[in-house]
Amino acid sequence: MSLVTETRTATMAQALNSALRDTMREDPTVHLLGEDVGQLGGVFRITDGLAAEFGADRCLDTPLAEAGILGTAIGMAMYGLRPVVEMQFDAFAYPAMEQLVSHVAKMRNRTAGRLALPITVRVPYGGGIGGVEHHSDSSEAYYASTPGLHVVTPATVGDAYGLLRASIASDDPVVFLEPKRLYWSKDELDTAAAVAPVGRAVLRRTGRSAVLITYGPSLPVCLEAAEAARAEGWDLAVLDLRSLVPFDDATVCEVVRSVGRAVVVHESTGFGGVGAEIAARVTERCFHHLAAPVLRVTGFDIPYPPPMLEHHHLPGVDRILDAVAKLQWEA
Amino acid sequence: MTVLDHRPTAPVPGWLPGATAPRTDPAPLLPDPAPVRVLGTPELAGYRPALLRELYRRLVVGRRYNQQATTLTKQGRLAVYPSSTGQEACEVAAAMVLGEDDWLFPSYRDTLAVVGRGVDPLEALTLLRGSAHTGYDPKATRTAPLCTPLATQAPHAVGLAHAARLRGEPAVALAMLGDGGTSEGDFHEALNFAAVLKAPVVFLVQNNGYAISVPLTKQSAAPSLAHKAVGYGMPGRLVDGNDAVAVHTVLAEAVERARSGGGPTLVEALTYRLEAHTNADDATRYRQGEEVTAWQQHDPILLMERELRAAGLLDDAAVAAATAEGEQLAARMRTEFHAEPTLDPASLFAHVYAEPTSQLREQAEQLAAELAAEAEQ
Ligand SMILES: Cc1ncc(C[n+]2csc(CCOP(=O)(O)OP(=O)(O)O)c2C)c(N)n1
Ligand SMILES: [Mg+2]
């Protein structure tokens, strides 16, 4: 329950900020750590005002070292605190990979459940913001393929609030992926109603022809594509996964079985990506309900391009509709 | 006095012999009790006027380069610019102390040093323009790509220097970092490797007071960043980073030491970032205007011009010539950056591997078909 319940128009950045503030007011064990999260409020202002309200000890500007940040958070969690770590950008989380993979992900398992690490690692991710090299990576596949980590990513203002609160409350470690290009998206935020459980997909648009399965930064593009598809005579559903781990097989399969055609859309590279896992799971579970193979629309299998070329790389409406057109309609 | 002075010169009784005994190297690893300065001291008289004038000229042109690049961000011609305004003495000196066969390992803030190596500004700035990752040929220019993941270039510099030594070639590597970067593990691993391998490498840390918003006091509890050298067994030099002559001197000594087999040096240059972290940053959120004003009094160009004029080494004509050269460069940058860059979508797939995989060939064909269809519409 939130102390401050109100309905207002908020950006996703503001919703995340509110989630942190409300959680910190309720739970004194929640501590934020990261680069520039204090006085500056983070480079995306997600922690704006939190150091002023809660003090430097609860919203700590750390030295500039991601492995150090996450390793320190592990020790804090071992002593009963609930750290929320901010990685400044997707690619700058890589120095913390060893702490994440070797310790955060495995601690519960290594200690036969005696030691849990309720750490939330917030990572701004993805492109589409004109960022130069190393500022636009989609790193979800690395995290999703590491057992022991929950991987959560909101695509709406309400979910940003609800999912972040649920992630911090989780006793499992969560990699919380924030789609940078949606930070400035706006919507009504009702903090009392914005409850989003980790592990549940949600249907954003109903449709009878096929379903676009997506998450995070690609949701708005999919909704746009679904709108444009009406002109072509297709009635597309859009499913927002919200959690990549745990994966909501039940909801995904229910929708796929009802429409019989599916396209997975994400901006991350395709090869070995999350979309491959989704396509495989859907095929394994829903084969006899499918009228066509599950297709993927993803970023190309290339390092993220320079900003002036990124629009060629990112899945857009046309590329999604091209895939929909290939779903064996004539058969 | 150095921090090592209190160390015993003979093993302390009771210590185990051999490897576990304390090292007793009496080498003065921290030789600078205060930041090295040349400007405003009698030392200046011992310098070649040609070197001093060249430093001045490069500072003036470098400042104009920085200003023009920042202006280009406002006009949307550069995606982002982390300016080295106020830090030109370090940028200029770093480029000047290296010979043709030496290598520079710059960070994102060091395009001015890259230009100082002879790289064309248009090529040095493709990353920040957003048109290509690295616009210059690292091998031809002996300049590594601008490095954004902090301190990760430091071990590269060590490895390259080590390789040069293995091959019996006299090349030296110079890695440029910021104060914040010294907190990263890679920085420490690089220093340790460099010292253990006696690699001919120089680490230049521009301590400009901030890592974005985080002041040095939150970054490090060490008496100075130069002190970090001691734990790894290499000299740590401290220099006034806005005194171009001092920076040049200290760096040149470190390069010479590396080249002659003396091993690595860590140089901490005390300087100040006069502009925000980048054009996207709002520095008023974390620092006071008075602090900036105070550092403006210690501007590297101001110091240089005042001292050289006082020494009779610089006249109005030389100042005007340097200013005019800066204006020429700025004009060229305006013209070149206002022209649309040539972008080839096929280049996305060109250099992922030595040979594109069959998947990449397919994807390249897909994009080409999409673009052809678009063009038809
Ligand atoms: C590994 C890594 N973490 C975080 C960042 C984001 N970042 C870019 S510049 C910067 C501050 C660097 O400060 P400093 O090393 O002092 O260099 P300066 O920018 O002052 O030149 C940060 C945190 C990064 N580029 N790489
Ligand atoms: Mg700095």
XYZ file of C-alpha atoms and ligand atoms in Angstrom:
735
model
C 0.000 0.000 0.000
C 1.249 3.393 -0.897
C 1.304 6.179 1.635
C 0.631 8.733 -1.034
C -2.168 7.687 -3.310
C -3.103 10.063 -6.016
C -3.997 10.123 -9.644
C -1.999 12.454 -11.814
C -0.324 12.664 -15.170
C 3.213 11.411 -14.899
C 6.093 10.441 -17.125
C 7.580 6.999 -16.746
C 10.617 8.649 -15.127
C 8.364 10.325 -12.572
C 6.484 7.093 -11.922
C 9.755 5.303 -11.186
C 10.776 8.162 -8.922
C 7.456 7.898 -7.047
C 7.860 4.146 -6.690
C 11.274 4.624 -5.095
C 10.065 7.422 -2.839
C 6.967 5.586 -1.652
C 8.923 2.397 -1.013
C 11.642 4.244 0.891
C 9.055 5.960 3.062
C 7.524 2.635 3.993
C 10.596 0.485 4.309
C 13.693 1.889 6.033
C 15.773 -1.046 4.839
C 15.553 0.131 1.226
C 18.805 1.854 0.220
C 19.739 3.262 -3.172
C 23.279 3.122 -4.523
C 24.692 4.272 -7.805
C 26.612 6.812 -9.844
C 25.222 10.348 -9.666
C 22.029 9.199 -7.896
C 22.413 11.703 -5.023
C 22.706 15.425 -5.621
C 22.113 15.105 -9.364
C 19.179 12.715 -9.052
C 20.651 10.368 -11.648
C 21.386 11.210 -15.276
C 17.744 10.396 -16.066
C 16.514 12.023 -12.819
C 14.916 8.814 -11.579
C 16.271 9.439 -8.067
C 15.530 13.170 -8.135
C 15.000 14.570 -4.635
C 15.553 11.274 -2.847
C 18.909 12.178 -1.306
C 17.343 15.423 -0.078
C 14.436 13.574 1.525
C 16.177 10.467 2.844
C 19.787 11.561 3.274
C 23.001 10.473 1.623
C 23.126 7.139 3.454
C 19.901 6.002 1.835
C 20.641 7.450 -1.576
C 24.362 7.095 -2.011
C 26.583 8.598 -4.673
C 29.104 5.794 -4.897
C 32.591 5.857 -6.323
C 32.542 5.097 -10.012
C 32.803 1.305 -10.092
C 29.922 -0.952 -11.018
C 31.446 -4.164 -9.662
C 32.031 -2.332 -6.412
C 28.466 -1.028 -6.334
C 26.875 -4.417 -6.830
C 29.352 -6.269 -4.644
C 28.702 -3.779 -1.842
C 24.959 -4.192 -2.348
C 25.407 -7.939 -1.853
C 27.044 -7.374 1.520
C 24.324 -4.917 2.515
C 21.650 -7.417 1.554
C 23.411 -10.127 3.567
C 23.091 -7.866 6.583
C 19.365 -7.332 6.144
C 19.090 -4.276 3.916
C 17.192 -4.163 0.629
C 19.479 -2.405 -1.835
C 18.309 -0.864 -5.081
C 21.226 -0.338 -7.403
C 21.243 1.997 -10.390
C 23.450 1.177 -13.337
C 23.840 4.377 -15.342
C 23.377 2.794 -18.765
C 22.943 -0.743 -20.110
C 26.522 -1.159 -21.303
C 27.954 0.271 -18.098
C 26.469 -2.596 -16.112
C 28.955 -5.002 -17.673
C 31.734 -4.424 -15.124
C 29.229 -5.746 -12.531
C 28.568 -8.900 -14.517
C 30.766 -11.089 -12.362
C 29.042 -10.031 -9.143
C 25.688 -10.458 -10.838
C 26.251 -13.837 -12.443
C 28.521 -15.473 -9.894
C 26.909 -14.167 -6.718
C 23.624 -12.304 -7.046
C 22.098 -14.974 -9.268
C 23.496 -17.956 -7.398
C 23.545 -17.084 -3.704
C 20.196 -18.641 -2.826
C 21.129 -21.839 -4.619
C 24.668 -22.014 -3.238
C 23.429 -21.652 0.315
C 20.506 -24.077 0.007
C 18.057 -21.232 0.438
C 19.638 -19.858 3.617
C 20.856 -16.653 2.071
C 18.609 -14.634 -0.207
C 19.685 -11.434 -1.919
C 16.694 -9.126 -2.314
C 18.546 -6.727 -4.601
C 16.966 -4.733 -7.408
C 19.357 -3.755 -10.173
C 17.836 -0.954 -12.230
C 19.230 -0.740 -15.738
C 18.163 1.883 -18.311
C 18.276 -0.056 -21.575
C 17.673 0.031 -25.288
C 18.103 2.563 -28.046
C 16.068 5.040 -29.992
C 17.355 8.053 -28.054
C 20.205 9.056 -30.348
C 22.801 7.800 -27.899
C 26.375 7.268 -29.020
C 28.259 3.958 -28.729
C 27.617 1.927 -25.559
C 24.503 3.938 -24.627
C 21.855 1.862 -26.408
C 22.467 -1.808 -25.675
C 19.607 -4.229 -25.153
C 21.164 -6.610 -22.669
C 18.087 -8.582 -21.595
C 19.199 -11.888 -23.114
C 22.333 -12.001 -20.951
C 20.233 -11.587 -17.839
C 17.352 -13.805 -18.907
C 19.713 -16.687 -19.623
C 21.184 -16.488 -16.124
C 19.171 -18.713 -13.741
C 18.453 -17.050 -10.427
C 17.628 -13.596 -11.735
C 14.177 -12.215 -12.298
C 14.092 -9.974 -15.346
C 11.350 -7.377 -15.410
C 10.662 -4.560 -17.838
C 7.777 -2.089 -17.781
C 6.319 -0.541 -20.907
C 3.741 1.781 -19.373
C 3.748 4.496 -16.742
C 1.527 2.470 -14.410
C 3.646 -0.642 -14.725
C 6.812 1.346 -14.127
C 5.400 2.217 -10.723
C 3.788 -1.105 -9.899
C 6.530 -3.371 -11.201
C 9.324 -1.445 -9.528
C 7.520 -1.667 -6.206
C 6.907 -5.387 -6.694
C 10.531 -5.913 -7.713
C 11.909 -4.218 -4.615
C 9.485 -6.225 -2.476
C 10.637 -9.478 -4.075
C 12.982 -11.664 -2.063
C 14.657 -12.713 -5.283
C 17.108 -10.491 -7.097
C 15.519 -8.571 -9.952
C 17.160 -7.005 -12.958
C 14.755 -4.176 -13.638
C 15.146 -2.998 -17.220
C 13.895 0.515 -17.879
C 13.280 1.352 -21.548
C 15.074 4.676 -21.899
C 13.083 5.847 -24.839
C 9.883 5.539 -22.802
C 11.198 7.567 -19.847
C 9.414 10.642 -21.169
C 6.186 8.867 -22.161
C 3.187 10.218 -20.242
C 0.055 8.681 -18.813
C -2.320 8.846 -15.903
C -0.760 7.313 -12.821
C -2.934 6.072 -10.002
C -0.422 4.818 -7.472
C -3.079 2.917 -5.528
C -4.245 1.032 -8.582
C -0.849 0.534 -10.183
C -0.243 -2.930 -8.832
C 1.632 -5.170 -11.203
C 2.758 -8.588 -10.049
C 6.105 -9.877 -11.277
C 5.603 -12.751 -13.712
C 2.327 -11.815 -15.368
C 1.921 -10.820 -18.998
C -0.933 -8.507 -19.940
C -2.970 -8.113 -23.109
C -2.715 -4.490 -24.229
C -4.978 -4.867 -27.219
C -7.364 -7.616 -28.168
C -7.503 -8.947 -31.699
C -8.549 -12.017 -33.604
C -6.101 -12.316 -36.511
C -2.748 -12.696 -34.810
C -0.869 -11.585 -31.713
C 2.231 -9.425 -31.449
C 4.193 -10.602 -28.405
C 6.501 -7.908 -27.103
C 7.859 -6.040 -24.093
C 9.451 -2.808 -22.937
C 10.574 -0.359 -25.620
C 8.811 -2.183 -28.442
C 5.287 -2.007 -27.012
C 4.379 1.414 -28.479
C 5.690 0.329 -31.905
C 3.558 -2.820 -31.757
C 0.455 -0.862 -30.799
C 1.118 1.464 -33.704
C 1.577 -1.494 -36.035
C -1.675 -3.040 -34.804
C -3.473 0.192 -35.569
C -1.924 0.384 -39.038
C -2.779 -3.288 -39.668
C -6.493 -2.536 -39.627
C -6.119 -0.929 -43.027
C -4.747 -4.246 -44.292
C -7.674 -6.125 -42.769
C -5.771 -7.640 -39.874
C -7.065 -7.439 -36.336
C -3.960 -7.769 -34.204
C -3.738 -8.437 -30.497
C -0.745 -7.061 -28.586
C 0.663 -8.874 -25.587
C 3.053 -7.134 -23.182
C 5.199 -9.694 -21.360
C 6.357 -7.338 -18.570
C 8.435 -10.157 -17.034
C 10.893 -12.111 -19.140
C 11.721 -14.200 -16.060
C 9.518 -15.614 -14.632
C 7.930 -16.188 -18.025
C 4.144 -16.285 -18.167
C 3.648 -19.382 -20.329
C -0.006 -19.635 -19.330
C -1.103 -16.223 -20.569
C 1.073 -16.331 -23.675
C -0.257 -19.749 -24.709
C -3.845 -18.834 -23.978
C -3.638 -15.883 -26.343
C -1.699 -17.723 -29.029
C -4.145 -20.645 -28.983
C -7.058 -18.285 -29.388
C -5.631 -16.456 -32.433
C -3.377 -19.118 -33.992
C -0.713 -16.753 -35.315
C 2.078 -14.950 -33.496
C 4.944 -12.567 -34.162
C 7.512 -11.809 -31.473
C 8.907 -8.275 -31.573
C 11.933 -6.884 -29.744
C 14.653 -4.416 -30.617
C 17.428 -6.550 -29.177
C 19.371 -8.682 -31.639
C 17.574 -11.822 -32.799
C 20.203 -14.544 -32.706
C 20.107 -16.259 -29.323
C 17.723 -13.554 -28.125
C 14.677 -13.650 -25.901
C 12.468 -13.926 -28.989
C 14.055 -17.254 -29.856
C 13.062 -18.589 -26.440
C 9.524 -17.301 -26.831
C 9.104 -18.724 -30.326
C 10.385 -22.086 -29.162
C 8.145 -22.199 -26.091
C 5.075 -21.213 -28.067
C 5.826 -23.765 -30.761
C 6.409 -26.522 -28.215
C 3.181 -25.783 -26.386
C 0.797 -24.513 -29.052
C 1.918 -26.308 -32.233
C -1.491 -27.711 -33.093
C -3.144 -24.333 -32.694
C -0.724 -22.544 -34.996
C -1.649 -21.708 -38.572
C 1.864 -20.450 -39.339
C 5.341 -20.577 -37.825
C 6.002 -18.079 -35.053
C 8.019 -15.265 -36.628
C 10.420 -12.815 -35.036
C 10.998 -9.162 -35.790
C 14.142 -8.013 -34.012
C 17.129 -5.766 -34.326
C 19.772 -7.033 -36.721
C 22.601 -9.205 -35.416
C 25.007 -6.294 -35.239
C 26.585 -4.088 -32.585
C 24.219 -1.186 -31.909
C 24.731 1.300 -34.754
C 25.607 5.007 -34.595
C 22.583 7.239 -33.934
C 22.259 8.442 -37.524
C 21.715 4.858 -38.660
C 19.735 3.453 -35.735
C 16.339 3.822 -37.409
C 17.428 1.172 -39.924
C 18.159 -1.222 -37.083
C 15.118 -0.771 -34.880
C 11.987 -2.752 -35.738
C 9.409 -0.328 -37.077
C 5.797 -0.589 -38.157
C 6.625 -1.639 -41.725
C 8.940 -4.434 -40.679
C 6.313 -5.735 -38.270
C 3.603 -5.631 -40.941
C 5.925 -7.405 -43.392
C 6.191 -10.230 -40.874
C 2.440 -10.318 -40.288
C 1.951 -10.593 -44.046
C 4.035 -13.761 -44.017
C 1.763 -15.602 -41.589
C 0.339 -17.880 -44.315
C -3.025 -16.162 -44.630
C -3.875 -17.716 -47.989
C -3.545 -21.301 -46.698
C 59.701 13.910 1.770
C 57.829 11.090 0.199
C 55.362 8.653 1.716
C 58.032 6.014 1.515
C 60.468 7.865 3.709
C 59.183 6.202 6.854
C 59.815 2.798 5.370
C 62.691 0.781 6.760
C 65.583 0.240 4.402
C 66.413 -3.158 5.865
C 63.932 -5.952 6.611
C 62.222 -5.477 9.953
C 63.361 -8.087 12.490
C 60.744 -10.750 12.902
C 59.604 -10.621 9.274
C 59.840 -13.819 7.338
C 62.578 -13.904 4.751
C 61.980 -13.981 1.033
C 58.775 -13.057 -0.628
C 56.883 -12.248 2.553
C 59.386 -9.678 3.740
C 58.277 -6.083 3.224
C 59.613 -4.467 0.096
C 62.106 -1.818 0.956
C 62.409 0.018 -2.317
C 63.637 3.476 -1.356
C 62.799 4.920 -4.770
C 60.968 8.187 -4.330
C 57.709 7.121 -5.895
C 55.996 10.392 -4.996
C 58.560 13.027 -5.905
C 56.209 16.024 -6.067
C 55.333 17.481 -2.657
C 53.198 20.049 -4.496
C 51.836 20.102 -8.054
C 54.653 20.808 -10.501
C 54.469 24.319 -11.955
C 56.671 26.046 -14.485
C 54.650 29.124 -15.431
C 55.342 31.913 -12.964
C 58.589 30.318 -11.806
C 62.206 31.060 -12.780
C 62.270 27.622 -14.468
C 60.435 29.114 -17.426
C 63.587 30.873 -18.568
C 65.174 27.503 -19.314
C 62.597 26.530 -21.936
C 62.928 26.834 -25.693
C 60.815 29.766 -26.885
C 59.677 27.732 -29.884
C 58.171 25.069 -27.615
C 56.415 27.679 -25.493
C 54.953 29.436 -28.523
C 53.820 26.149 -29.981
C 52.073 25.216 -26.726
C 50.367 28.591 -26.691
C 49.276 28.320 -30.310
C 47.784 24.884 -29.738
C 45.965 26.019 -26.611
C 44.294 28.888 -28.429
C 43.306 26.774 -31.429
C 42.190 23.991 -29.079
C 39.919 26.320 -27.132
C 38.294 27.488 -30.333
C 37.830 23.865 -31.381
C 36.069 23.125 -28.091
C 33.820 26.169 -28.409
C 32.879 25.310 -31.963
C 32.113 21.706 -31.092
C 29.826 22.811 -28.259
C 28.070 25.220 -30.624
C 27.576 22.376 -33.088
C 25.674 20.412 -30.430
C 23.299 23.345 -30.014
C 22.705 23.328 -33.755
C 22.049 19.612 -33.718
C 25.182 18.922 -35.754
C 26.823 16.843 -33.046
C 24.825 14.324 -30.999
C 26.786 15.122 -27.857
C 30.030 16.833 -26.889
C 31.984 16.247 -23.707
C 34.074 19.389 -23.831
C 37.658 19.690 -22.648
C 37.278 23.441 -22.214
C 39.582 24.375 -19.352
C 41.556 21.173 -19.798
C 43.305 22.124 -23.046
C 46.750 22.132 -21.436
C 46.463 18.403 -20.767
C 44.976 17.640 -24.175
C 47.598 19.618 -26.051
C 50.568 18.351 -24.039
C 49.459 14.715 -24.254
C 49.456 14.904 -28.038
C 52.747 16.776 -28.232
C 54.860 14.482 -26.073
C 54.168 11.469 -28.262
C 56.195 10.585 -31.308
C 54.790 9.180 -34.525
C 55.225 5.574 -33.455
C 53.779 6.075 -29.994
C 50.163 5.311 -29.257
C 47.456 7.410 -27.649
C 44.530 5.781 -25.803
C 41.975 8.568 -25.436
C 38.676 8.729 -23.582
C 35.502 10.357 -24.943
C 36.677 13.728 -23.584
C 39.927 13.679 -25.486
C 39.042 14.459 -29.095
C 41.280 17.523 -28.847
C 44.265 15.302 -28.072
C 43.247 13.105 -30.999
C 43.167 16.128 -33.284
C 46.535 17.083 -31.830
C 47.844 13.758 -33.118
C 47.015 14.966 -36.609
C 43.605 13.332 -36.978
C 41.158 15.424 -38.983
C 38.486 17.007 -36.728
C 35.731 15.605 -38.920
C 37.123 12.101 -38.442
C 37.845 12.604 -34.747
C 34.244 13.649 -34.136
C 32.204 11.050 -36.050
C 31.410 9.241 -32.787
C 30.028 12.387 -31.193
C 28.377 13.494 -34.403
C 26.592 10.180 -34.509
C 27.566 9.218 -38.042
C 30.096 6.454 -37.328
C 31.700 4.877 -34.295
C 35.375 5.530 -35.026
C 36.023 7.846 -37.942
C 39.793 7.523 -38.106
C 42.164 4.665 -38.757
C 43.640 3.686 -35.373
C 46.641 1.930 -36.894
C 47.532 4.676 -39.337
C 47.193 7.376 -36.672
C 48.496 5.288 -33.751
C 45.415 6.430 -31.880
C 43.024 3.966 -30.278
C 39.279 4.556 -30.667
C 37.759 7.061 -28.252
C 36.870 4.984 -25.226
C 33.563 5.410 -23.419
C 33.414 2.476 -20.955
C 35.516 4.080 -18.254
C 39.113 2.981 -17.718
C 38.746 -0.002 -20.031
C 41.336 1.502 -22.366
C 43.994 1.477 -19.633
C 44.808 -2.248 -19.834
C 44.825 -1.963 -23.639
C 47.545 0.653 -23.406
C 49.517 -1.642 -21.112
C 49.180 -4.571 -23.495
C 50.194 -2.529 -26.491
C 53.218 -1.120 -24.691
C 54.151 -4.600 -23.505
C 53.918 -5.906 -27.074
C 56.120 -3.106 -28.358
C 58.731 -4.015 -25.783
C 58.488 -7.709 -26.679
C 59.142 -6.757 -30.272
C 62.067 -4.595 -29.313
C 60.449 -1.447 -30.634
C 60.639 1.852 -28.780
C 56.920 2.736 -28.881
C 55.306 4.167 -25.770
C 51.571 4.157 -24.967
C 49.794 7.001 -23.216
C 46.353 6.355 -21.713
C 44.076 9.242 -20.800
C 41.541 8.934 -17.998
C 39.453 11.042 -15.668
C 39.416 11.156 -11.881
C 36.237 9.079 -11.771
C 37.807 6.438 -13.968
C 40.439 5.748 -11.300
C 37.733 4.052 -9.223
C 37.122 1.359 -11.805
C 38.748 -2.024 -11.353
C 40.278 -1.907 -14.826
C 42.338 1.123 -13.832
C 43.877 -0.737 -10.920
C 44.490 -3.897 -12.878
C 46.155 -1.857 -15.597
C 48.484 -0.134 -13.147
C 49.443 -3.415 -11.558
C 50.107 -5.118 -14.883
C 52.069 -2.145 -16.132
C 54.328 -2.136 -13.089
C 54.785 -5.913 -13.013
C 55.538 -6.040 -16.743
C 57.562 -2.808 -16.632
C 55.540 -1.780 -19.636
C 56.462 1.474 -21.395
C 53.156 3.163 -20.630
C 52.071 6.476 -19.141
C 48.728 7.006 -17.432
C 47.476 10.571 -17.527
C 44.633 11.189 -15.104
C 42.965 14.520 -15.665
C 41.537 15.262 -12.271
C 38.942 17.843 -13.255
C 37.200 17.689 -9.902
C 34.096 15.826 -11.005
C 32.800 12.606 -12.446
C 29.623 14.068 -13.916
C 28.129 15.357 -10.622
C 30.250 13.419 -8.173
C 33.058 15.492 -6.645
C 36.460 14.006 -5.960
C 35.794 13.895 -2.202
C 33.143 11.230 -2.816
C 35.345 9.429 -5.315
C 38.481 8.849 -3.332
C 39.772 9.165 0.221
C 43.393 9.052 -0.941
C 45.601 12.100 -0.254
C 45.952 12.409 -4.020
C 45.228 10.228 -7.032
C 48.961 10.173 -7.705
C 49.306 8.221 -4.448
C 47.588 5.296 -6.127
C 50.785 4.661 -8.058
C 52.713 3.813 -4.928
C 50.768 0.685 -4.080
C 51.588 -0.681 -7.498
C 55.243 0.266 -7.364
C 55.444 3.024 -9.921
C 56.049 6.749 -9.600
C 53.018 8.979 -9.159
C 53.562 12.523 -10.405
C 51.426 15.499 -9.525
C 51.212 18.451 -11.868
C 49.227 21.651 -12.285
C 47.053 20.533 -15.169
C 46.405 24.091 -16.317
C 50.088 24.885 -16.649
C 50.741 23.601 -20.155
C 54.498 23.847 -19.761
C 54.452 21.825 -16.547
C 52.171 19.165 -18.001
C 54.371 18.931 -21.073
C 57.454 18.608 -18.916
C 56.104 15.946 -16.582
C 54.581 13.917 -19.415
C 57.719 14.181 -21.536
C 59.775 12.900 -18.603
C 57.359 10.009 -18.086
C 57.442 9.131 -21.796
C 61.223 9.266 -21.812
C 61.376 7.100 -18.704
C 59.061 4.555 -20.317
C 60.998 4.570 -23.583
C 64.312 4.018 -21.867
C 63.080 0.959 -19.994
C 62.222 2.664 -16.705
C 58.650 1.404 -16.665
C 55.280 3.094 -16.212
C 54.325 6.371 -14.570
C 51.013 7.650 -13.275
C 50.527 11.388 -13.765
C 47.740 13.230 -11.980
C 47.016 16.591 -13.568
C 44.937 18.955 -11.447
C 42.540 20.769 -13.707
C 38.898 21.783 -13.985
C 36.031 21.083 -16.330
C 34.798 24.590 -17.069
C 31.695 23.401 -18.923
C 29.055 20.876 -17.925
C 29.890 17.166 -18.272
C 28.341 17.287 -21.745
C 25.800 19.549 -23.394
C 23.134 17.189 -21.957
C 24.218 17.875 -18.367
C 23.011 20.617 -16.028
C 26.016 21.480 -13.855
C 24.045 23.995 -11.781
C 22.523 21.020 -9.999
C 25.776 20.167 -8.278
C 28.243 23.023 -8.321
C 28.385 26.701 -7.530
C 29.065 29.418 -10.050
C 31.761 30.887 -7.769
C 33.768 27.714 -8.085
C 33.724 28.007 -11.861
C 34.620 31.697 -11.709
C 37.583 30.934 -9.474
C 38.898 28.382 -11.933
C 38.403 30.789 -14.814
C 41.104 32.885 -13.154
C 43.355 29.863 -13.525
C 42.475 29.232 -17.157
C 45.312 27.504 -19.014
C 45.301 30.018 -21.857
C 45.174 33.000 -19.532
C 48.146 31.690 -17.545
C 50.159 30.959 -20.646
C 49.494 34.257 -22.357
C 50.256 36.289 -19.226
C 53.531 34.534 -18.502
C 54.769 34.436 -22.080
C 53.973 38.097 -22.605
C 55.764 38.953 -19.357
C 58.772 36.988 -20.554
C 58.712 38.859 -23.854
C 58.036 35.644 -25.765
C 54.633 36.554 -27.111
C 53.474 39.669 -28.883
C 50.158 40.913 -30.261
C 50.991 39.535 -33.674
C 51.519 35.991 -32.360
C 48.295 36.190 -30.365
C 46.405 37.420 -33.403
C 47.906 34.694 -35.580
C 46.844 31.950 -33.168
C 43.364 33.459 -32.871
C 43.048 33.637 -36.641
C 44.105 30.026 -36.976
C 41.444 29.050 -34.442
C 38.838 30.968 -36.432
C 39.897 29.200 -39.597
C 39.516 25.827 -37.954
C 36.115 26.808 -36.555
C 34.957 27.980 -39.971
C 36.071 24.717 -41.514
C 34.234 22.747 -38.833
C 31.071 24.775 -39.442
C 31.178 24.135 -43.167
C 31.980 20.458 -42.883
C 29.534 19.660 -40.114
C 26.682 21.546 -41.714
C 26.966 19.358 -44.786
C 24.983 16.137 -44.454
C 27.232 13.143 -43.882
C 27.218 10.280 -46.346
C 25.651 7.337 -44.618
C 25.520 3.865 -46.043
C 22.911 1.593 -44.443
C 24.800 -1.423 -45.818
C 27.701 -0.436 -43.583
C 25.693 -1.788 -40.639
C 26.618 -5.300 -41.715
C 30.041 -4.648 -43.154
C 32.406 -4.991 -40.248
C 30.805 -7.257 -37.697
C 33.105 -10.114 -38.703
C 35.975 -10.441 -41.155
C 33.462 -12.191 -43.425
C 29.741 -11.597 -42.949
C 27.877 -14.663 -41.740
C 25.107 -16.059 -43.913
C 22.638 -14.584 -41.410
C 24.105 -11.139 -41.814
C 24.041 -11.430 -45.592
C 20.352 -12.293 -45.365
C 19.678 -9.350 -43.089
C 21.589 -6.993 -45.363
C 19.449 -8.170 -48.275
C 16.319 -7.657 -46.209
C 17.266 -4.067 -45.411
C 18.229 -3.360 -49.019
C 14.845 -4.682 -50.180
C 13.022 -2.580 -47.618
C 14.871 0.533 -48.697
C 14.228 -0.203 -52.353
C 10.509 -0.622 -51.634
C 10.510 2.640 -49.699
C 12.211 4.429 -52.557
C 9.537 3.221 -54.966
C 6.742 4.709 -52.892
C 31.989 1.759 -16.983
C 31.295 3.056 -17.095
N 30.442 3.446 -16.131
C 29.757 4.597 -16.240
C 29.903 5.394 -17.314
C 29.076 6.657 -17.473
N 29.915 7.836 -17.361
C 30.413 8.442 -18.461
S 31.441 9.671 -18.082
C 31.242 9.444 -16.436
C 32.024 10.277 -15.477
C 33.486 10.099 -15.659
O 34.191 10.958 -14.848
P 35.762 11.113 -14.970
O 36.402 9.782 -15.056
O 36.192 12.001 -13.872
O 35.984 11.799 -16.377
P 35.449 13.227 -16.893
O 34.118 12.973 -17.517
O 35.381 14.141 -15.727
O 36.423 13.648 -17.920
C 30.344 8.414 -16.201
C 29.905 7.978 -14.873
C 30.803 4.961 -18.309
N 31.032 5.687 -19.409
N 31.472 3.800 -18.179
Mg 36.450 14.038 -13.939
